[in-house]
Amino acid sequence: AQSVTQLGSHVSVSEGALVLLRCNYSSSVPPYLFWYVQYPNQGLQLLLKYTSAATLVKGINGFEAEFKKSETSFHLTKPSAHMSDAAEYFCAVSFQGAQKLVFGQGTRLTINP
Amino acid sequence: DTAVSQTPKYLVTQMGNDKSIKCEQNLGHDTMYWYKQDSKKFLKIMFSYNNKELIINETVPNRFSPKSPDKAHLNLHINSLELGDSAVYFCASSQLTGGTEAFFGQGTRLTVV
């Protein structure tokens, strides 16, 4: 069965530091991969997606992610954290014909001043 | 102009009551979904509809009945509400083809007392 695992339910970084949120997937077929962000009391907003084109994907708000097939990973990074990046981040996977997204358990990102 | 809108945003009700949540999308998408987010922020799909037809029902109790009058609307009716139904319910929509992201509504926070 296809699944997604996010390592670390809570990540805390200082403002200006590198943000690294980890996501690994399990799949027997090529996946489509997504990162979403959820701010408090809001819905989910797409940050970026991988759909078998370039392996390094750039998204909104300065985030990017790299698809590594050999490591079955799709980690999210941002070179310099802003206070406004504090939120819950979800990695998700889907497949051709699957008609649904399967989400990881989420990682809460805290930014320290 | 909101892409995926759901009402109400908050819903507090007593055990045993019946309630409905409405969802509408103006993106022209073929597929609509209901997701449930529990108190630990875990997101799980409940239902998926494509062009008004049910295509995914993820072992959701019969007390939950989705209805899609047209492909722009997907409502969720819940009978005999239980304490365990308390959660945030998200409506989403997407195109059917794999690799396309889902767009989410703002969520309905349901509290059963």
Short mmCIF file of C-alpha atoms in Angstrom, two decimals:
data_model
loop_
_atom_site.label_atom_id
_atom_site.label_comp_id
_atom_site.label_asym_id
_atom_site.label_seq_id
_atom_site.Cartn_x
_atom_site.Cartn_y
_atom_site.Cartn_z
CA ALA A 1 0.00 0.00 0.00
CA GLN A 2 1.15 3.50 -0.74
CA SER A 3 2.02 5.64 2.25
CA VAL A 4 3.83 8.76 3.34
CA THR A 5 5.92 9.26 6.46
CA GLN A 6 6.99 12.61 7.80
CA LEU A 7 9.91 12.39 10.20
CA GLY A 8 9.43 14.70 13.14
CA SER A 9 6.03 15.85 14.29
CA HIS A 10 7.55 19.11 15.48
CA VAL A 11 10.50 21.06 14.09
CA SER A 12 11.80 24.25 15.67
CA VAL A 13 14.29 26.59 13.98
CA SER A 14 15.56 30.10 14.55
CA GLU A 15 14.53 32.94 12.29
CA GLY A 16 16.96 33.07 9.37
CA ALA A 17 18.02 29.43 9.75
CA LEU A 18 17.57 26.64 7.24
CA VAL A 19 14.24 24.84 7.29
CA LEU A 20 14.28 21.11 6.50
CA LEU A 21 11.11 19.05 6.73
CA ARG A 22 11.44 15.38 5.87
CA CYS A 23 9.09 13.23 3.85
CA ASN A 24 9.52 9.65 2.69
CA TYR A 25 7.05 7.70 0.61
CA SER A 26 6.36 4.07 -0.05
CA SER A 27 5.10 3.14 -3.49
CA SER A 28 5.39 0.46 -6.12
CA VAL A 29 4.47 2.86 -8.92
CA PRO A 30 5.73 6.35 -9.77
CA PRO A 31 4.11 8.79 -7.37
CA TYR A 32 2.97 12.35 -7.57
CA LEU A 33 4.13 14.23 -4.49
CA PHE A 34 2.86 17.39 -2.86
CA TRP A 35 3.62 19.67 0.05
CA TYR A 36 0.80 21.60 1.63
CA VAL A 37 0.85 24.22 4.39
CA GLN A 38 -1.91 24.82 6.93
CA TYR A 39 -2.00 28.02 8.94
CA PRO A 40 -4.05 28.03 12.16
CA ASN A 41 -7.79 27.71 11.58
CA GLN A 42 -7.36 27.65 7.83
CA GLY A 43 -7.52 25.17 5.00
CA LEU A 44 -4.59 23.60 3.20
CA GLN A 45 -2.63 25.58 0.64
CA LEU A 46 -0.41 23.98 -1.96
CA LEU A 47 3.28 24.88 -1.62
CA LEU A 48 4.63 22.79 -4.50
CA LYS A 49 4.23 19.52 -6.36
CA TYR A 50 6.31 16.92 -8.17
CA THR A 51 4.79 15.29 -11.23
CA SER A 52 7.75 13.51 -12.87
CA ALA A 53 9.24 16.54 -14.58
CA ALA A 54 12.21 18.25 -12.88
CA THR A 55 13.32 16.55 -9.68
CA LEU A 56 14.00 19.89 -7.97
CA VAL A 57 10.72 21.70 -7.56
CA LYS A 58 10.35 25.32 -6.54
CA GLY A 59 7.23 26.48 -4.81
CA ILE A 60 5.72 29.52 -3.20
CA ASN A 61 7.16 31.52 -0.30
CA GLY A 62 10.74 30.47 -1.10
CA PHE A 63 10.23 26.76 -0.47
CA GLU A 64 11.62 24.00 -2.64
CA ALA A 65 11.76 20.22 -2.56
CA GLU A 66 13.85 17.58 -4.26
CA PHE A 67 12.53 14.22 -5.43
CA LYS A 68 15.08 11.47 -4.81
CA LYS A 69 13.89 8.16 -6.17
CA SER A 70 16.81 6.19 -4.72
CA GLU A 71 15.94 7.45 -1.23
CA THR A 72 12.15 7.54 -1.80
CA SER A 73 12.23 11.01 -0.35
CA PHE A 74 10.74 14.42 -1.06
CA HIS A 75 12.15 16.71 1.63
CA LEU A 76 11.04 20.33 1.86
CA THR A 77 13.59 23.08 2.39
CA LYS A 78 13.82 26.83 2.72
CA PRO A 79 17.19 28.59 3.06
CA SER A 80 16.08 31.21 5.57
CA ALA A 81 13.09 30.88 7.87
CA HIS A 82 10.68 33.74 8.48
CA MET A 83 8.36 34.09 11.43
CA SER A 84 5.46 33.86 8.98
CA ASP A 85 6.51 30.29 8.07
CA ALA A 86 5.21 28.98 11.40
CA ALA A 87 2.47 26.52 10.44
CA GLU A 88 1.64 22.84 9.98
CA TYR A 89 3.16 21.22 6.90
CA PHE A 90 1.84 18.13 5.17
CA CYS A 91 3.45 15.89 2.61
CA ALA A 92 1.01 14.01 0.39
CA VAL A 93 1.17 11.41 -2.37
CA SER A 94 -1.16 10.39 -5.16
CA PHE A 95 -0.95 8.11 -8.17
CA GLN A 96 -2.36 8.03 -11.66
CA GLY A 97 -5.95 6.90 -11.35
CA ALA A 98 -5.90 6.90 -7.54
CA GLN A 99 -8.30 9.84 -7.23
CA LYS A 100 -7.22 10.72 -3.73
CA LEU A 101 -4.35 12.20 -1.77
CA VAL A 102 -2.73 10.23 1.03
CA PHE A 103 -1.26 12.53 3.65
CA GLY A 104 1.60 12.20 6.07
CA GLN A 105 0.95 12.93 9.71
CA GLY A 106 2.11 16.52 9.46
CA THR A 107 5.02 18.49 10.90
CA ARG A 108 4.48 21.56 13.01
CA LEU A 109 7.11 24.18 12.23
CA THR A 110 7.93 26.70 14.97
CA ILE A 111 10.16 29.70 14.30
CA ASN A 112 12.10 31.17 17.19
CA PRO A 113 12.95 34.90 17.14
CA ASP B 1 -13.83 34.86 -5.25
CA THR B 2 -13.47 31.73 -3.11
CA ALA B 3 -12.55 28.61 -5.09
CA VAL B 4 -13.84 26.00 -2.63
CA SER B 5 -16.26 27.24 -0.03
CA GLN B 6 -17.89 25.28 2.74
CA THR B 7 -20.46 26.25 5.34
CA PRO B 8 -20.69 26.52 8.20
CA LYS B 9 -17.18 27.24 9.47
CA TYR B 10 -18.08 26.23 13.00
CA LEU B 11 -20.75 23.79 14.14
CA VAL B 12 -21.51 22.92 17.75
CA THR B 13 -24.24 20.38 18.37
CA GLN B 14 -25.44 17.79 20.83
CA MET B 15 -24.99 14.05 20.59
CA GLY B 16 -27.71 12.35 18.62
CA ASN B 17 -28.47 15.32 16.39
CA ASP B 18 -28.34 15.32 12.60
CA LYS B 19 -26.32 18.00 10.80
CA SER B 20 -25.18 18.93 7.31
CA ILE B 21 -22.12 20.64 5.89
CA LYS B 22 -22.29 22.20 2.45
CA CYS B 23 -19.50 22.56 -0.10
CA GLU B 24 -19.30 24.32 -3.43
CA GLN B 25 -16.44 24.75 -5.89
CA ASN B 26 -16.24 27.20 -8.78
CA LEU B 27 -13.10 25.78 -10.38
CA GLY B 28 -14.87 23.57 -12.90
CA HIS B 29 -13.28 20.45 -11.40
CA ASP B 30 -14.68 16.98 -11.98
CA THR B 31 -13.78 15.49 -8.62
CA MET B 32 -14.71 16.50 -5.08
CA TYR B 33 -13.69 15.07 -1.74
CA TRP B 34 -14.40 15.08 1.97
CA TYR B 35 -11.44 14.77 4.32
CA LYS B 36 -11.52 14.48 8.11
CA GLN B 37 -8.79 16.03 10.26
CA ASP B 38 -8.65 14.69 13.79
CA SER B 39 -7.38 16.35 16.94
CA LYS B 40 -3.81 15.27 16.12
CA LYS B 41 -4.06 17.00 12.73
CA PHE B 42 -4.11 13.71 10.84
CA LEU B 43 -5.93 14.03 7.50
CA LYS B 44 -7.83 11.08 6.09
CA ILE B 45 -10.04 10.86 3.05
CA MET B 46 -13.67 9.96 3.65
CA PHE B 47 -15.30 10.19 0.24
CA SER B 48 -14.47 11.01 -3.34
CA TYR B 49 -16.99 11.91 -6.03
CA ASN B 50 -16.43 12.24 -9.74
CA ASN B 51 -19.14 13.91 -11.80
CA LYS B 52 -21.71 13.27 -9.08
CA GLU B 53 -20.80 9.60 -8.71
CA LEU B 54 -19.27 8.08 -5.61
CA ILE B 55 -15.87 6.56 -6.39
CA ILE B 56 -14.24 6.27 -2.97
CA ASN B 57 -15.82 5.44 0.38
CA GLU B 58 -13.09 4.84 2.92
CA THR B 59 -14.98 2.64 5.41
CA VAL B 60 -16.88 5.58 6.81
CA PRO B 61 -19.86 4.73 9.09
CA ASN B 62 -23.27 4.70 7.42
CA ARG B 63 -24.24 7.69 9.55
CA PHE B 64 -22.23 9.79 7.10
CA SER B 65 -23.98 10.30 3.79
CA PRO B 66 -22.50 12.49 1.07
CA LYS B 67 -24.71 13.92 -1.62
CA SER B 68 -23.66 15.54 -4.87
CA PRO B 69 -26.53 17.31 -6.67
CA ASP B 70 -24.16 18.44 -9.41
CA LYS B 71 -20.43 18.32 -9.97
CA ALA B 72 -19.92 21.72 -8.33
CA HIS B 73 -21.49 20.70 -5.03
CA LEU B 74 -20.79 17.99 -2.48
CA ASN B 75 -22.65 18.06 0.81
CA LEU B 76 -22.08 15.91 3.86
CA HIS B 77 -24.95 14.84 6.08
CA ILE B 78 -24.25 13.21 9.42
CA ASN B 79 -26.93 11.36 11.38
CA SER B 80 -26.96 10.57 15.08
CA LEU B 81 -23.83 12.52 15.87
CA GLU B 82 -21.37 10.99 18.34
CA LEU B 83 -18.64 12.57 20.46
CA GLY B 84 -16.03 10.89 18.26
CA ASP B 85 -17.29 12.77 15.23
CA SER B 86 -15.76 15.96 16.60
CA ALA B 87 -13.12 17.01 14.08
CA VAL B 88 -12.44 19.44 11.28
CA TYR B 89 -14.00 18.40 7.99
CA PHE B 90 -12.46 19.64 4.76
CA CYS B 91 -14.01 19.72 1.35
CA ALA B 92 -11.66 19.68 -1.64
CA SER B 93 -11.77 19.49 -5.41
CA SER B 94 -9.43 18.57 -8.23
CA GLN B 95 -9.32 17.45 -11.81
CA LEU B 96 -9.56 13.69 -12.14
CA THR B 97 -6.20 13.11 -13.78
CA GLY B 98 -3.30 12.12 -11.55
CA GLY B 99 -0.73 14.70 -10.65
CA THR B 100 -3.17 17.52 -10.20
CA GLU B 101 -3.39 19.05 -6.79
CA ALA B 102 -6.50 19.29 -4.68
CA PHE B 103 -7.85 22.67 -3.64
CA PHE B 104 -9.22 22.78 -0.12
CA GLY B 105 -11.97 24.72 1.57
CA GLN B 106 -11.45 26.49 4.88
CA GLY B 107 -12.81 23.62 6.90
CA THR B 108 -15.77 23.09 9.22
CA ARG B 109 -14.92 22.58 12.86
CA LEU B 110 -17.55 20.22 14.24
CA THR B 111 -17.86 19.92 18.00
CA VAL B 112 -20.25 17.36 19.43
CA VAL B 113 -21.16 17.88 23.08
#
